[in-house]
Amino acid sequence: MLLLASTSPRRSELLKMAGYEFNVTSSDVSEGYLRGTPPIQIVEQLAARKAEAVAKLNPQDTVLGADTVVVYKGRVLGKPKDPEDAKAMLRLLSGNVHQVYTGYCVICGKEMIRGHECTSVEFYPLSEAEISAYCETPEPMDKAGAYAIQGRGALFIKRIDGDFYNVMGLPIGKINRILAGLKNSSKES
């Protein structure tokens, strides 16, 4: 059985879209990290922390953990604390290029595969009215960087370079290859 160690509706949506049957299991681990930690290390460590917590309780299952952050000029933007924080994040991203990092960790028995994906995203310049109107909706509140590429936030995006689904929170093509590889290696055993 595949267990998703994340309550992210977007990650569930992507796994369903790819045809996976899975259960969602919250990991309830701290998502804190030390200031100054490189983004790749943050997302890979948090993804592993989530997957390990669930795998410890479900050793017979395959567990997938993931974590996503937005980075602008070295500054890590997680989920906004409130609408004002969301507005501040969107002002930073307005007219600029930022990176979206998603770390992943797949645990199957004694095997652990972890890594990350990075996608660059360029925003159009945003007016204060656009930012305010967007932040009056609930959409930015549970998203790293305060926007949803699969929602109204798509209207802000001028260009992306990399995996679109990574920006949603899960590089599903890469995850599919990892899971298929694990399935094939278990058949050979």
C-alpha positions as a printed NumPy array, in Angstrom:
array([[  0.   ,   0.   ,   0.   ],
       [  1.207,   3.524,  -0.814],
       [  0.898,   6.016,   2.035],
       [  1.134,   9.756,   1.421],
       [  2.714,  11.382,   4.483],
       [  1.067,  14.71 ,   3.692],
       [ -2.395,  16.188,   4.044],
       [ -1.836,  18.467,   1.029],
       [ -4.921,  18.268,  -1.196],
       [ -2.74 ,  19.144,  -4.199],
       [ -0.401,  16.205,  -3.644],
       [ -3.393,  13.885,  -3.295],
       [ -4.893,  15.334,  -6.477],
       [ -1.665,  14.703,  -8.412],
       [ -1.366,  11.098,  -7.2  ],
       [ -5.024,  10.457,  -8.124],
       [ -4.488,  12.048, -11.538],
       [ -1.572,   9.648, -12.087],
       [ -3.792,   6.669, -11.22 ],
       [ -2.345,   5.774,  -7.826],
       [ -4.35 ,   4.163,  -5.064],
       [ -3.089,   5.434,  -1.709],
       [ -4.03 ,   6.478,   1.78 ],
       [ -3.209,   9.801,   3.393],
       [ -1.509,   9.647,   6.775],
       [ -0.566,  12.832,   8.583],
       [  2.989,  12.761,   9.884],
       [  2.5  ,  15.376,  12.628],
       [  6.201,  16.297,  12.604],
       [  7.672,  19.743,  13.142],
       [  8.242,  21.636,   9.922],
       [ 10.788,  23.915,  11.555],
       [ 14.321,  24.422,  10.276],
       [ 17.323,  26.525,  11.221],
       [ 17.523,  29.961,   9.626],
       [ 20.2  ,  29.98 ,   6.936],
       [ 19.68 ,  26.325,   5.989],
       [ 19.925,  25.945,   2.191],
       [ 16.509,  25.359,   0.526],
       [ 17.499,  21.986,  -0.925],
       [ 18.458,  20.767,   2.533],
       [ 15.233,  22.168,   4.05 ],
       [ 12.875,  20.41 ,   1.643],
       [ 14.769,  17.122,   1.574],
       [ 15.045,  16.977,   5.375],
       [ 11.39 ,  17.863,   5.94 ],
       [ 10.232,  15.331,   3.336],
       [ 12.385,  12.642,   4.987],
       [ 11.172,  13.604,   8.472],
       [  7.54 ,  13.206,   7.333],
       [  8.151,   9.903,   5.512],
       [ 10.207,   8.404,   8.36 ],
       [  7.55 ,   9.236,  10.958],
       [  4.849,   7.442,   8.943],
       [  7.112,   4.545,   7.878],
       [  8.019,   3.861,  11.497],
       [  4.334,   3.128,  12.225],
       [  3.709,   1.361,   8.875],
       [  6.887,  -0.589,   8.013],
       [  5.094,  -2.871,   5.528],
       [  3.953,   0.029,   3.321],
       [  5.623,   2.322,   0.802],
       [  5.617,   5.872,   2.159],
       [  5.946,   9.14 ,   0.242],
       [  6.809,  12.372,   2.033],
       [  7.181,  15.784,   0.371],
       [  7.735,  19.411,   1.259],
       [  7.728,  22.578,  -0.867],
       [  9.182,  26.055,  -0.379],
       [  9.417,  29.141,  -2.558],
       [ 12.763,  30.969,  -2.626],
       [ 13.343,  34.532,  -3.754],
       [ 16.908,  35.898,  -3.668],
       [ 17.868,  33.36 ,  -1.005],
       [ 14.849,  34.105,   1.18 ],
       [ 12.688,  31.075,   1.941],
       [  8.959,  31.766,   1.724],
       [  6.774,  29.145,   3.343],
       [  3.044,  29.417,   3.921],
       [  1.853,  32.894,   4.93 ],
       [  0.852,  33.479,   8.553],
       [ -2.005,  35.823,   7.615],
       [ -3.285,  37.896,   4.651],
       [ -0.77 ,  40.681,   5.331],
       [  2.095,  38.177,   5.188],
       [  0.641,  36.819,   1.928],
       [  0.539,  40.343,   0.464],
       [  4.165,  40.942,   1.472],
       [  5.227,  37.701,  -0.243],
       [  3.355,  38.557,  -3.445],
       [  4.916,  42.046,  -3.5  ],
       [  8.353,  40.387,  -3.359],
       [  7.51 ,  37.999,  -6.205],
       [  5.847,  40.673,  -8.376],
       [  7.76 ,  41.167, -11.634],
       [ 10.535,  38.827, -10.503],
       [ 11.823,  35.285, -10.947],
       [ 11.788,  32.896,  -7.991],
       [ 12.43 ,  29.199,  -7.467],
       [ 10.099,  26.52 ,  -6.159],
       [ 11.824,  23.598,  -4.452],
       [ 10.032,  20.376,  -3.602],
       [ 11.841,  17.721,  -1.628],
       [ 10.609,  14.143,  -1.722],
       [ 11.375,  10.984,   0.19 ],
       [ 10.117,   7.499,  -0.65 ],
       [ 10.628,   4.718,   1.887],
       [  9.978,   1.094,   0.974],
       [ 11.24 ,  -1.418,   3.526],
       [ 14.898,  -0.613,   4.161],
       [ 15.221,   1.436,   0.972],
       [ 15.004,   5.239,   1.102],
       [ 15.108,   7.432,  -1.992],
       [ 15.222,  11.162,  -1.444],
       [ 15.875,  14.149,  -3.626],
       [ 14.394,  17.394,  -4.852],
       [ 13.121,  19.228,  -7.901],
       [ 13.559,  22.948,  -8.639],
       [ 11.4  ,  25.034, -10.979],
       [ 11.925,  28.715, -11.813],
       [  8.797,  30.875, -12.024],
       [  8.559,  34.436, -13.329],
       [  5.667,  36.664, -12.251],
       [  4.189,  39.56 , -14.184],
       [  4.362,  42.844, -12.296],
       [  1.339,  42.877,  -9.973],
       [ -0.68 ,  45.905,  -8.964],
       [ -1.597,  46.493,  -5.34 ],
       [ -5.245,  45.988,  -6.358],
       [ -4.452,  42.542,  -7.841],
       [ -2.543,  41.521,  -4.725],
       [ -5.293,  42.737,  -2.377],
       [ -8.081,  41.078,  -4.364],
       [ -6.198,  37.764,  -4.425],
       [ -5.49 ,  37.914,  -0.695],
       [ -9.194,  38.428,   0.019],
       [ -9.685,  34.851,  -1.206],
       [ -8.572,  31.863,   0.885],
       [ -6.339,  30.585,  -1.944],
       [ -2.961,  32.035,  -0.862],
       [ -3.212,  31.004,   2.786],
       [ -2.001,  27.4  ,   2.721],
       [  0.459,  27.704,  -0.161],
       [  4.218,  28.22 ,  -0.076],
       [  4.894,  31.673,  -1.521],
       [  1.214,  32.605,  -1.096],
       [ -0.021,  31.508,  -4.525],
       [ -1.524,  28.51 ,  -6.286],
       [ -0.315,  27.923,  -9.845],
       [ -3.339,  25.641, -10.395],
       [ -5.753,  28.338,  -9.208],
       [ -6.171,  32.084,  -9.639],
       [ -2.443,  32.458,  -8.982],
       [ -1.924,  31.194, -12.544],
       [ -2.909,  34.686, -13.706],
       [  0.313,  36.073, -12.182],
       [  2.669,  33.761, -14.052],
       [  4.562,  35.02 , -17.07 ],
       [  6.835,  31.995, -17.541],
       [  8.021,  28.808, -15.855],
       [ 11.187,  26.846, -16.457],
       [ 10.907,  23.296, -15.174],
       [  8.247,  20.943, -13.866],
       [  4.8  ,  22.593, -13.593],
       [  3.606,  19.94 , -11.141],
       [  6.579,  20.64 ,  -8.897],
       [  5.137,  24.125,  -8.371],
       [  1.87 ,  22.459,  -7.278],
       [  3.856,  20.523,  -4.674],
       [  4.897,  17.202,  -6.218],
       [  7.062,  16.418,  -9.268],
       [  4.712,  13.591, -10.199],
       [  6.669,  12.376, -13.253],
       [  9.799,  11.879, -11.161],
       [  7.818,  10.269,  -8.316],
       [  6.157,   7.889, -10.784],
       [  9.558,   6.72 , -12.024],
       [ 10.784,   6.153,  -8.473],
       [  7.675,   4.173,  -7.497],
       [  7.804,   2.139, -10.727],
       [ 11.471,   1.356, -10.056],
       [ 10.664,   0.174,  -6.542],
       [  7.804,  -1.977,  -7.841],
       [ 10.065,  -3.561, -10.476],
       [ 12.884,  -4.206,  -7.997],
       [ 10.478,  -5.902,  -5.563],
       [  9.236,  -8.19 ,  -8.376],
       [ 12.827,  -9.212,  -9.12 ],
       [ 13.505, -10.091,  -5.462]])
